[in-house]
JSON list of C-alpha atoms in Angstrom, two decimals:
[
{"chain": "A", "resi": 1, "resn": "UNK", "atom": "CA", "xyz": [61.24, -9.73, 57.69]},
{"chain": "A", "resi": 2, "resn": "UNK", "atom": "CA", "xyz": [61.43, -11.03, 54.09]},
{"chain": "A", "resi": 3, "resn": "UNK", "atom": "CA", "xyz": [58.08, -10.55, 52.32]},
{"chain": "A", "resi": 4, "resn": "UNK", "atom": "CA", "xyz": [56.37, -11.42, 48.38]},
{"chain": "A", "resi": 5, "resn": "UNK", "atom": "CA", "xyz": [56.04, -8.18, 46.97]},
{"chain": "A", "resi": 6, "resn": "UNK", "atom": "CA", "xyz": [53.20, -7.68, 44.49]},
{"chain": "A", "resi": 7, "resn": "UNK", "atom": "CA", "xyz": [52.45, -4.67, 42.65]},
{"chain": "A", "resi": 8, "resn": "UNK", "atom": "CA", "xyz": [49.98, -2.85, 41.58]},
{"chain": "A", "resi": 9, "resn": "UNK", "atom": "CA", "xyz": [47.69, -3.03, 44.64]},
{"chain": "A", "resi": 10, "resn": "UNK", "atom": "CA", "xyz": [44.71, -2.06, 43.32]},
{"chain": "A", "resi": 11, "resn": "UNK", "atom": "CA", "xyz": [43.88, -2.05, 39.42]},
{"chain": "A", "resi": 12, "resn": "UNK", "atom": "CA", "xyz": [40.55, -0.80, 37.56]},
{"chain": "A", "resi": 13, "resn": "UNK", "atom": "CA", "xyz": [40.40, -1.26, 33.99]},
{"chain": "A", "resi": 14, "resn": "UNK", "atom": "CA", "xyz": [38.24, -1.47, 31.20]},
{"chain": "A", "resi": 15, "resn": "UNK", "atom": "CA", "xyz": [36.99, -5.45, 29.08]},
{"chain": "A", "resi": 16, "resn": "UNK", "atom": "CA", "xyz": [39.31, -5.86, 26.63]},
{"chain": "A", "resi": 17, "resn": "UNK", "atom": "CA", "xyz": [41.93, -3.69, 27.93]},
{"chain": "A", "resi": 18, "resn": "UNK", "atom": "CA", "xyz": [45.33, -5.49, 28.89]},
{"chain": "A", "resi": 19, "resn": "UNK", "atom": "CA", "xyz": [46.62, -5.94, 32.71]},
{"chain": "A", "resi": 20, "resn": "UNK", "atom": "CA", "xyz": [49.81, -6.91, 34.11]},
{"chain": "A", "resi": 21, "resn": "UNK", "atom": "CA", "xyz": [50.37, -8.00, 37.82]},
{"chain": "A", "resi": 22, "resn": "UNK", "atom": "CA", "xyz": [54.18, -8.42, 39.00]},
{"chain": "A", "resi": 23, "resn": "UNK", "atom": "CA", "xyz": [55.34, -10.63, 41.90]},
{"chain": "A", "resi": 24, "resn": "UNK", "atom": "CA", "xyz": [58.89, -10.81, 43.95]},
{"chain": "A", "resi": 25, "resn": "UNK", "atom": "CA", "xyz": [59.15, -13.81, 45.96]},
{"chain": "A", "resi": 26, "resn": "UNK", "atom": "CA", "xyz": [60.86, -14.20, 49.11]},
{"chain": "A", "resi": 27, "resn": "UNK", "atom": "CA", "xyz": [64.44, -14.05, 48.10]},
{"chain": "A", "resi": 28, "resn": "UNK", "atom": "CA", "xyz": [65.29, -17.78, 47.67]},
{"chain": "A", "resi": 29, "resn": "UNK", "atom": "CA", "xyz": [61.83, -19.27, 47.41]},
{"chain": "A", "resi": 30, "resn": "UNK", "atom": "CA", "xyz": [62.27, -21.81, 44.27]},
{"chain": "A", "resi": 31, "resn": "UNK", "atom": "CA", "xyz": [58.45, -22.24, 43.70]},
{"chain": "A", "resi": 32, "resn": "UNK", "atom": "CA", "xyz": [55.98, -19.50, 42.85]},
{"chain": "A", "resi": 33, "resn": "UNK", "atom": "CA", "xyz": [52.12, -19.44, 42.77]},
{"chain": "A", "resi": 34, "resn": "UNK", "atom": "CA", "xyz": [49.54, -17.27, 41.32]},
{"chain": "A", "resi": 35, "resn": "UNK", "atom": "CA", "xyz": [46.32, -17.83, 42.51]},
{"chain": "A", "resi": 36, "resn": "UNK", "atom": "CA", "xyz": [43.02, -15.74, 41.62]},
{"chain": "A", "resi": 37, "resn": "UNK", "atom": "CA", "xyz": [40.17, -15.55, 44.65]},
{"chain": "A", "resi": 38, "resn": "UNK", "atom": "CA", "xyz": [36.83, -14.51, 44.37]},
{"chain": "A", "resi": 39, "resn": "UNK", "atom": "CA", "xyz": [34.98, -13.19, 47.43]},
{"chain": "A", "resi": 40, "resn": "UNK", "atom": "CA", "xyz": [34.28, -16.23, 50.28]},
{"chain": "A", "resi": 41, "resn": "UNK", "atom": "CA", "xyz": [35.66, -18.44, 48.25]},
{"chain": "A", "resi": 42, "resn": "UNK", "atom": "CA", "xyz": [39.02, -19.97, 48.71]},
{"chain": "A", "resi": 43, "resn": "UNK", "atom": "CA", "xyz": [42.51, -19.32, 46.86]},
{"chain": "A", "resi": 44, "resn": "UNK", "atom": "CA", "xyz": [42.10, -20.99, 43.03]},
{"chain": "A", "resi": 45, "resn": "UNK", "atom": "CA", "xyz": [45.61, -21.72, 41.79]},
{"chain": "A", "resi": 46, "resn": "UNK", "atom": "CA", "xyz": [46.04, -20.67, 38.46]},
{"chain": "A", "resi": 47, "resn": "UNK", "atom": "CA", "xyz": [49.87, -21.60, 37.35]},
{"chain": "A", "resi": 48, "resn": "UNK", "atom": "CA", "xyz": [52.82, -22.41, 39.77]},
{"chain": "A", "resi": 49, "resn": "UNK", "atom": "CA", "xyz": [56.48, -22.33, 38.66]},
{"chain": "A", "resi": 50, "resn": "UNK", "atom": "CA", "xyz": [59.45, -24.06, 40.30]},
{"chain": "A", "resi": 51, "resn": "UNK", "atom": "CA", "xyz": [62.05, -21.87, 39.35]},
{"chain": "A", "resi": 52, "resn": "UNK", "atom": "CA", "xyz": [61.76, -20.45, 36.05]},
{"chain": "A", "resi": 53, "resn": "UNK", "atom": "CA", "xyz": [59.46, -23.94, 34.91]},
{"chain": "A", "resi": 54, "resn": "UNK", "atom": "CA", "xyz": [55.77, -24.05, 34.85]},
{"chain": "A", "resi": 55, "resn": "UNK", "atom": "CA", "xyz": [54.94, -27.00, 36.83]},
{"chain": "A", "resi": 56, "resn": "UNK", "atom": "CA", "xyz": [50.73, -26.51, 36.62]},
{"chain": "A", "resi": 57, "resn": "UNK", "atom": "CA", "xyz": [48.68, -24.42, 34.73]},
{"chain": "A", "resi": 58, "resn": "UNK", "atom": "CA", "xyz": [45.76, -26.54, 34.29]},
{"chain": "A", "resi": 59, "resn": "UNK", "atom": "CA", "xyz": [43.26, -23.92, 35.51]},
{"chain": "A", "resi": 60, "resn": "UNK", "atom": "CA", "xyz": [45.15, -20.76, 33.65]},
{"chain": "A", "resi": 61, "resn": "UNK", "atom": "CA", "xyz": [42.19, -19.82, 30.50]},
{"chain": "A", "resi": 62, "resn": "UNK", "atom": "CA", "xyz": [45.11, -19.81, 28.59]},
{"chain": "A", "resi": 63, "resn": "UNK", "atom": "CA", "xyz": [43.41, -17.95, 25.56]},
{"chain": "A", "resi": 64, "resn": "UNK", "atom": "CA", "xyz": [43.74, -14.63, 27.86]},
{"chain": "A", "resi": 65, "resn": "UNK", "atom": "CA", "xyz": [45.88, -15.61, 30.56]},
{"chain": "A", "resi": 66, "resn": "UNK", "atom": "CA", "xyz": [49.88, -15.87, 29.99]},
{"chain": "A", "resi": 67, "resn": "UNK", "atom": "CA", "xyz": [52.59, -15.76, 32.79]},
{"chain": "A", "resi": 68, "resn": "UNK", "atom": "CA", "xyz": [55.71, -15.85, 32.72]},
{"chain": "A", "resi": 69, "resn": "UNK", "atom": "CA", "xyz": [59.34, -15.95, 35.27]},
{"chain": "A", "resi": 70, "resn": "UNK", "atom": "CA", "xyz": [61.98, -15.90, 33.09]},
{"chain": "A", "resi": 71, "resn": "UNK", "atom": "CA", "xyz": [65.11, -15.60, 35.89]},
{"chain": "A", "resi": 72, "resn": "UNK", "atom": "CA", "xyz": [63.60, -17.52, 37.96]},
{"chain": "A", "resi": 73, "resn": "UNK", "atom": "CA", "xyz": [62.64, -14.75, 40.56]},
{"chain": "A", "resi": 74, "resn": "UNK", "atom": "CA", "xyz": [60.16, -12.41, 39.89]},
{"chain": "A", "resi": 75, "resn": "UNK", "atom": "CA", "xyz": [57.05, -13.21, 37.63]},
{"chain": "A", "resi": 76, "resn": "UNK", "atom": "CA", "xyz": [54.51, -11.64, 35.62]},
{"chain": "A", "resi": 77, "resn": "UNK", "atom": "CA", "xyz": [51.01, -12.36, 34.84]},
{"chain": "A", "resi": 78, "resn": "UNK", "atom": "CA", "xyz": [49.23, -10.69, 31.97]},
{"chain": "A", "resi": 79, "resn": "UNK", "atom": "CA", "xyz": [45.65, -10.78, 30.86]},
{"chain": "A", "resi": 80, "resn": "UNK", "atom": "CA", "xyz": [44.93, -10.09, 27.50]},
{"chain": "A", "resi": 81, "resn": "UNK", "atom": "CA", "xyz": [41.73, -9.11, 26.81]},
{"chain": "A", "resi": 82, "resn": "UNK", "atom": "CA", "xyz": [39.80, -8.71, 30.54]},
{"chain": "A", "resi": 83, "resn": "UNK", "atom": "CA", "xyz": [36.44, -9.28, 30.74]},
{"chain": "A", "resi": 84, "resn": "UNK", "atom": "CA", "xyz": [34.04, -8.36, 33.53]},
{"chain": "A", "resi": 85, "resn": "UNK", "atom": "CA", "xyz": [34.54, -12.00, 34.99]},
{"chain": "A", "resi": 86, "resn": "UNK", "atom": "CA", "xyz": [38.12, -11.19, 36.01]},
{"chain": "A", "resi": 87, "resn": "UNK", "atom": "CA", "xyz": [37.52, -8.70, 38.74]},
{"chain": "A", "resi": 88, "resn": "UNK", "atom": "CA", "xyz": [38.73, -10.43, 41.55]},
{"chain": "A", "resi": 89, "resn": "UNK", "atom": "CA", "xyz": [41.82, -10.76, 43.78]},
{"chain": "A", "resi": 90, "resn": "UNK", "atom": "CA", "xyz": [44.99, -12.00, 42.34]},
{"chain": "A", "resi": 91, "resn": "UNK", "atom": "CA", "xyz": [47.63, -13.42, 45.08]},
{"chain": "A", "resi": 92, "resn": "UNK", "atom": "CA", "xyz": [51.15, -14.38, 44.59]},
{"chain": "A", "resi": 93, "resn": "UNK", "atom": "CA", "xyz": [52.83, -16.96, 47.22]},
{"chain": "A", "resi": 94, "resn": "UNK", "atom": "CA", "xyz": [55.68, -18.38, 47.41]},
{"chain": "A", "resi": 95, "resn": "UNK", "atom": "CA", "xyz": [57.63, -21.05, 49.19]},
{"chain": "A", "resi": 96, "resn": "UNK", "atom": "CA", "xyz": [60.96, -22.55, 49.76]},
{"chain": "A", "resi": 97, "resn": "UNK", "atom": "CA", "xyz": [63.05, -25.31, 48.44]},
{"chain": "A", "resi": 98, "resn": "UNK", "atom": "CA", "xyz": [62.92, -27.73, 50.63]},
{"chain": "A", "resi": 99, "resn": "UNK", "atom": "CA", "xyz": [62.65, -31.61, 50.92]},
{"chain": "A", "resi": 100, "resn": "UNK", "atom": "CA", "xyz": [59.89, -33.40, 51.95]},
{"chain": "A", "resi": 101, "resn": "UNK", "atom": "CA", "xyz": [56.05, -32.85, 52.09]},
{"chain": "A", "resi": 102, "resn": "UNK", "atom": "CA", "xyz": [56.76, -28.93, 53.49]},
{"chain": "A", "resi": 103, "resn": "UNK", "atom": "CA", "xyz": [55.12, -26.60, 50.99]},
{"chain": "A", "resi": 104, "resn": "UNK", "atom": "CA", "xyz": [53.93, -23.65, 53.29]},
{"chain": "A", "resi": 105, "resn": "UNK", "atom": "CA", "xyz": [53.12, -20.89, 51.10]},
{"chain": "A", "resi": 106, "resn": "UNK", "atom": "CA", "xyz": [53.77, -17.26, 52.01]},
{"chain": "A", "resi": 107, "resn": "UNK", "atom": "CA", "xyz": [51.53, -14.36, 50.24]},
{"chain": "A", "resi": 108, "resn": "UNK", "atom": "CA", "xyz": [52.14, -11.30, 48.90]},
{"chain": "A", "resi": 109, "resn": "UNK", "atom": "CA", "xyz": [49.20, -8.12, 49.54]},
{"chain": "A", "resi": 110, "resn": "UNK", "atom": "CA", "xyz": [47.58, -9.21, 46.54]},
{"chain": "A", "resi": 111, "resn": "UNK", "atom": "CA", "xyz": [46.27, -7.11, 43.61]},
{"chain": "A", "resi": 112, "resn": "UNK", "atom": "CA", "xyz": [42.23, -6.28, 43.58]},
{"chain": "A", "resi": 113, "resn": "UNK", "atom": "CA", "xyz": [41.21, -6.12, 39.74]},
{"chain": "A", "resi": 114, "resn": "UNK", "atom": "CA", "xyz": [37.84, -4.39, 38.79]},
{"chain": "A", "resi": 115, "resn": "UNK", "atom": "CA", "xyz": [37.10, -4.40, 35.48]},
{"chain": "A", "resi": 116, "resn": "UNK", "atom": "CA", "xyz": [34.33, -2.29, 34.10]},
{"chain": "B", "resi": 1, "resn": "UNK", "atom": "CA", "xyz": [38.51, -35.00, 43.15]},
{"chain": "B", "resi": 2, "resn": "UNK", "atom": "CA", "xyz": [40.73, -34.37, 46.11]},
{"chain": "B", "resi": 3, "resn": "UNK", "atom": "CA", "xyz": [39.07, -32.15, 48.26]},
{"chain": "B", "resi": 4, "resn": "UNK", "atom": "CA", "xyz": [39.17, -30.16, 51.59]},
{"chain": "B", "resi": 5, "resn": "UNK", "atom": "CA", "xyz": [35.82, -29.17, 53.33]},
{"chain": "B", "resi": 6, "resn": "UNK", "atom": "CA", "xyz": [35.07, -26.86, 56.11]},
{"chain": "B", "resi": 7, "resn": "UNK", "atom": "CA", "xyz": [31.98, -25.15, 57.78]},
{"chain": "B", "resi": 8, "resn": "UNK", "atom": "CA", "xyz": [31.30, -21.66, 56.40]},
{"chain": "B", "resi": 9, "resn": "UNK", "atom": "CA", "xyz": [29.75, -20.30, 59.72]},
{"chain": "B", "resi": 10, "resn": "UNK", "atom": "CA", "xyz": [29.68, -17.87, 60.53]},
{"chain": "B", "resi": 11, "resn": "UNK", "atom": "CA", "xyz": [30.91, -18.59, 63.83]},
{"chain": "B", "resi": 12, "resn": "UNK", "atom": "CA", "xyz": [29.86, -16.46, 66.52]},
{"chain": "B", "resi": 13, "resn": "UNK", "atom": "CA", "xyz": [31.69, -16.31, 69.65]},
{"chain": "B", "resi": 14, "resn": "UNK", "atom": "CA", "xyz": [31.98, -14.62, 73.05]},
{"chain": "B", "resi": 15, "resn": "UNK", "atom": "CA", "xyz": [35.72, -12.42, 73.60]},
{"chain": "B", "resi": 16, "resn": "UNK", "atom": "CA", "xyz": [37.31, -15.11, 75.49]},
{"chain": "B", "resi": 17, "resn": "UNK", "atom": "CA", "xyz": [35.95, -18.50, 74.90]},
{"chain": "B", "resi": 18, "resn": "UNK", "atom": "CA", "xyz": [37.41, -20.94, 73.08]},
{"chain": "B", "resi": 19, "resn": "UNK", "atom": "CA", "xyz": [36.79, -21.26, 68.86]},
{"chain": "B", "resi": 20, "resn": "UNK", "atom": "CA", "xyz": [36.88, -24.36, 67.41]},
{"chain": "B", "resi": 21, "resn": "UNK", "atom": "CA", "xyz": [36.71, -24.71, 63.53]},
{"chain": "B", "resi": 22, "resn": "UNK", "atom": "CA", "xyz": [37.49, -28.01, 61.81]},
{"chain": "B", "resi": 23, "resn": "UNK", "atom": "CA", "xyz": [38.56, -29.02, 58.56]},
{"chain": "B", "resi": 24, "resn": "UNK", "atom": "CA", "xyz": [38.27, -32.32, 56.59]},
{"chain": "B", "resi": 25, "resn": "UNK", "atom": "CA", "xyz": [40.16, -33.82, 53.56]},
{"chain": "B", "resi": 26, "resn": "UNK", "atom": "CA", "xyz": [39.87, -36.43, 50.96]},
{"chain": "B", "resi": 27, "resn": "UNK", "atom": "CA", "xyz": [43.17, -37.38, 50.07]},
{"chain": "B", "resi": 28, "resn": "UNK", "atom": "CA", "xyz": [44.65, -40.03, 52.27]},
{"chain": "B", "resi": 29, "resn": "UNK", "atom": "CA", "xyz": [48.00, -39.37, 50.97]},
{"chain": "B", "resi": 30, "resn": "UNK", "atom": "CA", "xyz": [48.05, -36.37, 52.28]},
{"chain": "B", "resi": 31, "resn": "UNK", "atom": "CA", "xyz": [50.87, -34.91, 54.36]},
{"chain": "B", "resi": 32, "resn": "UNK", "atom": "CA", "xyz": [51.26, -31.36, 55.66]},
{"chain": "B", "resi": 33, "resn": "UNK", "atom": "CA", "xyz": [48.22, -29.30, 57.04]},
{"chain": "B", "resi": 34, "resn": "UNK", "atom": "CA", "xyz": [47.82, -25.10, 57.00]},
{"chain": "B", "resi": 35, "resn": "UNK", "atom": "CA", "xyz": [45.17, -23.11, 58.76]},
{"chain": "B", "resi": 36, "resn": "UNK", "atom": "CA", "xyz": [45.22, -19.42, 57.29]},
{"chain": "B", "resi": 37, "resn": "UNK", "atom": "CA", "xyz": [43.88, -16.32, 58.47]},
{"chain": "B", "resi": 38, "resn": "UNK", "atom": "CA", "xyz": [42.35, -14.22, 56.08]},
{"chain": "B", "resi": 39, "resn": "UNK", "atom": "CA", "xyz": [41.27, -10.73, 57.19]},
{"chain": "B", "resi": 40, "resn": "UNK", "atom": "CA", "xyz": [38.37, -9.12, 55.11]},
{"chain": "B", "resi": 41, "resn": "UNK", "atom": "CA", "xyz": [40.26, -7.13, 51.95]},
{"chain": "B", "resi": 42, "resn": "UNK", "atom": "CA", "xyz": [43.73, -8.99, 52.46]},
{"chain": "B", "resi": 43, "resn": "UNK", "atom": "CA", "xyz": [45.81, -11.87, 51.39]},
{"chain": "B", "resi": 44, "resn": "UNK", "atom": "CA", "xyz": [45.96, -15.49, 53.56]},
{"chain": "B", "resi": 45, "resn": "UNK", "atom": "CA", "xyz": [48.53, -15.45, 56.84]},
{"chain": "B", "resi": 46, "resn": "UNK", "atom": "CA", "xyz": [49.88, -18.29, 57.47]},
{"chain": "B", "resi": 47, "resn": "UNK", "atom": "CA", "xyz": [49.14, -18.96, 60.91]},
{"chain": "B", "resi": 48, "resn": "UNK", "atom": "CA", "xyz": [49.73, -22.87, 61.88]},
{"chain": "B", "resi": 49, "resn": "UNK", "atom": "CA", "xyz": [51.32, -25.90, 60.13]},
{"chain": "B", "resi": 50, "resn": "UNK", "atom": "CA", "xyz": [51.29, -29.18, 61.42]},
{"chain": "B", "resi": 51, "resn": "UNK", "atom": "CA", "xyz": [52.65, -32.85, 59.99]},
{"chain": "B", "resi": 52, "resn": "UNK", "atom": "CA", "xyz": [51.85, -35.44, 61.97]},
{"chain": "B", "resi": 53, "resn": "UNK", "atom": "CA", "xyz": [48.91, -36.65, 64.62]},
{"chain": "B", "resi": 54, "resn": "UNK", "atom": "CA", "xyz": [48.79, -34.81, 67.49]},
{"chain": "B", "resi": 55, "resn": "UNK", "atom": "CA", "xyz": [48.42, -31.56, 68.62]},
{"chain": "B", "resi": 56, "resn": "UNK", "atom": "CA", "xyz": [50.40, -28.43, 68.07]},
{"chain": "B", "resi": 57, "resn": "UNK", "atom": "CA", "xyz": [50.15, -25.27, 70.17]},
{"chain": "B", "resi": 58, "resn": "UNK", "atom": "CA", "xyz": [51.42, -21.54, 69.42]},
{"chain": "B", "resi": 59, "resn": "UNK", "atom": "CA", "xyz": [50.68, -19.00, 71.57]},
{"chain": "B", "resi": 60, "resn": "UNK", "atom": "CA", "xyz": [46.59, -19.13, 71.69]},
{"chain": "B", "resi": 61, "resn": "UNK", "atom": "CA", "xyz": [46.32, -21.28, 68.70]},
{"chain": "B", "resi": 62, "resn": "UNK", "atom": "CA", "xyz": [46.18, -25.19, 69.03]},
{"chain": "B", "resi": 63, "resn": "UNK", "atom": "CA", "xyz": [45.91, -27.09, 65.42]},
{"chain": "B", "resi": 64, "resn": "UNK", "atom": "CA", "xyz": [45.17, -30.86, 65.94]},
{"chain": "B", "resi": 65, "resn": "UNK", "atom": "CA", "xyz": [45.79, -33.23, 63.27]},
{"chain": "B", "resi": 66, "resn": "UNK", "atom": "CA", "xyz": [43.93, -37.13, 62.95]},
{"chain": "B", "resi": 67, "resn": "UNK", "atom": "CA", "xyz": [45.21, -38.66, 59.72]},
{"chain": "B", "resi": 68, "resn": "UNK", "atom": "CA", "xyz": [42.85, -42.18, 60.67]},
{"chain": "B", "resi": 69, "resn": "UNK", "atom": "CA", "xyz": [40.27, -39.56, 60.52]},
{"chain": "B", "resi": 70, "resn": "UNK", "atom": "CA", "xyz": [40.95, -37.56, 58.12]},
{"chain": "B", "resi": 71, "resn": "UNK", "atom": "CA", "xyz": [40.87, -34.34, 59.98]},
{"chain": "B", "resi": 72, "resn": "UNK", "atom": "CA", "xyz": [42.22, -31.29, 61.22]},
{"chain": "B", "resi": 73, "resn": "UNK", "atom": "CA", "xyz": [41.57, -28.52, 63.59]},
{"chain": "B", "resi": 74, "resn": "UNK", "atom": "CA", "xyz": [42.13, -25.35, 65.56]},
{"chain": "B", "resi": 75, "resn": "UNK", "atom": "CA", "xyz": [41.20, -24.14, 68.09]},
{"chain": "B", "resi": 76, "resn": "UNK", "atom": "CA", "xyz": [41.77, -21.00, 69.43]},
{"chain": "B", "resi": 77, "resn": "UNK", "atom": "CA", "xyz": [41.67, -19.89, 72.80]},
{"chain": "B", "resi": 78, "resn": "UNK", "atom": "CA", "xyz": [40.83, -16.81, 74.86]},
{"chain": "B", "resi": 79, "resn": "UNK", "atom": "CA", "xyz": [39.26, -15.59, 71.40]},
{"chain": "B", "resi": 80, "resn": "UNK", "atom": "CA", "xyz": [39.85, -11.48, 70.90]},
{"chain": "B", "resi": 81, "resn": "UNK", "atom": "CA", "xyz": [37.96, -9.24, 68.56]},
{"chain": "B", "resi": 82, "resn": "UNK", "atom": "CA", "xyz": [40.97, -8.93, 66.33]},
{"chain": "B", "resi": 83, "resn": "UNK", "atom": "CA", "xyz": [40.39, -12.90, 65.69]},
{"chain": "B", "resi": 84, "resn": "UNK", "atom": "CA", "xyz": [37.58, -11.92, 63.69]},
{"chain": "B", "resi": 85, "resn": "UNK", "atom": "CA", "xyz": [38.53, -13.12, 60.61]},
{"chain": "B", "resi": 86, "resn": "UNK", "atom": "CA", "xyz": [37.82, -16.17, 57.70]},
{"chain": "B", "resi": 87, "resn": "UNK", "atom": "CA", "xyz": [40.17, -19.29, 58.31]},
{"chain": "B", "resi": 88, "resn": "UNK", "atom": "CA", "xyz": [41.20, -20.99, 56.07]},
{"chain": "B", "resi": 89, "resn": "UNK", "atom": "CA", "xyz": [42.41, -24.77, 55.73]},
{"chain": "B", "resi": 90, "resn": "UNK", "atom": "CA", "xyz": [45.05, -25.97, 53.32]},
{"chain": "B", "resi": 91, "resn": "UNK", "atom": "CA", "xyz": [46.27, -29.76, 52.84]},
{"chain": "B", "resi": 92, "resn": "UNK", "atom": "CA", "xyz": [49.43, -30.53, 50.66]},
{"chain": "B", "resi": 93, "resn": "UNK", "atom": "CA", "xyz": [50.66, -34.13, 49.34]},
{"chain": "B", "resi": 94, "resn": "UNK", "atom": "CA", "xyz": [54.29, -34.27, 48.32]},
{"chain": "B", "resi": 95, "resn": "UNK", "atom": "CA", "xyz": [53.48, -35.74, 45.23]},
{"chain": "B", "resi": 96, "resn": "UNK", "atom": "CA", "xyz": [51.17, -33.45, 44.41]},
{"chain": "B", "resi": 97, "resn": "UNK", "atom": "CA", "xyz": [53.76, -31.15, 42.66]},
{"chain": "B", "resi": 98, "resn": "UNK", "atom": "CA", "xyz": [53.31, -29.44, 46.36]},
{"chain": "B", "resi": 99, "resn": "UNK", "atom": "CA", "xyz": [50.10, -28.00, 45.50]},
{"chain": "B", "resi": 100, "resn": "UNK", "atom": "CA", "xyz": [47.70, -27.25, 48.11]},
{"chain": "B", "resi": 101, "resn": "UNK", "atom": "CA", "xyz": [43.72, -28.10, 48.03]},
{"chain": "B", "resi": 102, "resn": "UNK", "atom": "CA", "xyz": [42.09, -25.30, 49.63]},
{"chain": "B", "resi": 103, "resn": "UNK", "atom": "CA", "xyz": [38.94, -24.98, 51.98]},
{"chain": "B", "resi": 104, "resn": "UNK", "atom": "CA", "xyz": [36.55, -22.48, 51.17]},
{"chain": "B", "resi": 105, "resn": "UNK", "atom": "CA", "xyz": [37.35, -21.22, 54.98]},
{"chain": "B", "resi": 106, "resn": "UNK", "atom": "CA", "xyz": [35.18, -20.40, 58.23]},
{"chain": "B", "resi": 107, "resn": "UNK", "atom": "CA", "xyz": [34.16, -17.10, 58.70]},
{"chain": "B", "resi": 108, "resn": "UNK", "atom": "CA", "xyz": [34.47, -16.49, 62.75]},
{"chain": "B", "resi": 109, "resn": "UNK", "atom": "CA", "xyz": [33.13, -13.51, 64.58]},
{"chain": "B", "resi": 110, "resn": "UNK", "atom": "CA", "xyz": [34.48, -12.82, 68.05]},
{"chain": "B", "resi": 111, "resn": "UNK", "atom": "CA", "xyz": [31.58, -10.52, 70.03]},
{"chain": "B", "resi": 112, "resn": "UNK", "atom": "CA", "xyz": [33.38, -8.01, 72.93]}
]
């Protein structure tokens, strides 16, 4: 069964060090999402790409926040210095090209950041 | 401010009753409906999707949609332990560069 792939899982790093998530989509998914979640809250989108394009990335703090898919398939998202307000869950989704109002979006395991 | 409200419970209910959480949106324009399940520690599972009124069933899981109302829910029967779990509801518009507004989600408990 075909599945977003996100690495690392878990991540624990220091404010003001640098972190880097990666994300596979589902092979043939044109549009990707990162989205960051803090606990009982729900998913907060923070850039989506439709193919290699940024289509939104109104809530990315783009002073420390950069992301980037530059084939069009997998994507990275970097943070550059973290601070102690990052620690939270970052989740990549996906979905697939299609026409219409049909934007079901798959997740990867997500990546747990604690910064310390 | 488009928007997508639901009850944060928790829930609480007996193995094998029925659950019922609801969802409500904003946006009129609104098109294409996602409940979620979201186990403690893990990412969202898409468990329903449903596009116009009516009701859609899957296995134990019903997901009812009312556009004239503005709301959507499941409901999900014989309720196990392994339902416990936070729900989340999504809502998409087409012309919303097929981004979804997200609930906050239901947090449901299913007792043995």
């Amino acid at each position: 069964e075909a599945e977003v792939a996100q690495s690392p899982r878990y991540k624990i790093t220091e404010k003001s060090q640098a972190v880097a998530f990666w994300c596979d989509p589902i092979s043939g998914h044109a549009t990707l999402y990162w989205y960051r979640q803090i606990l009982g809250q729900g998913p907060e989108l923070l850039v989506q790409f439709q193919d290699e394009s940024v289509v939104d990335d109104s809530q990315l703090p783009k002073d420390r926040f950069s992301a980037e898919r530059l084939k069009g398939v997998d994507s990275t998202l970097k943070i550059q210095p973290a601070e102690l307000g990052d620690s939270a869950m970052y989740l990549c989704a996906s979905s697939p090209r299609r026409a219409g109002g049909y934007n079901e979006q798959f997740f990867g395991p997500g990546t747990r950041l604690t910064v310390l | 401010q488009k928007e997508v409200e639901q009850n944060s419970g928790p829930l609480s209910v007996p193995e094998g009753a029925i659950a019922s959480l609801n969802c409500t949106y904003s946006d009129r324009g609104s098109q294409s409906f996602f409940w979620y399940r979201q186990y403690s520690g893990k990412s969202p599972e898409l468990i329903m999707s449903i596009y116009s009124n009516g009701d859609k069933e899957d296995g134990r899981f019903t997901a009812q949609l009312n556009k004239a109302s503005q709301y959507v829910s499941l409901l999900i029967r014989d309720s196990q332990p392994s339902d416990s779990a936070t729900y989340l509801c999504a809502v998409g518009n087409a012309g919303n560069n097929r981004k979804l507004i997200w609930g906050l989600g239901t947090s449901l408990a299913v007792n043995p």
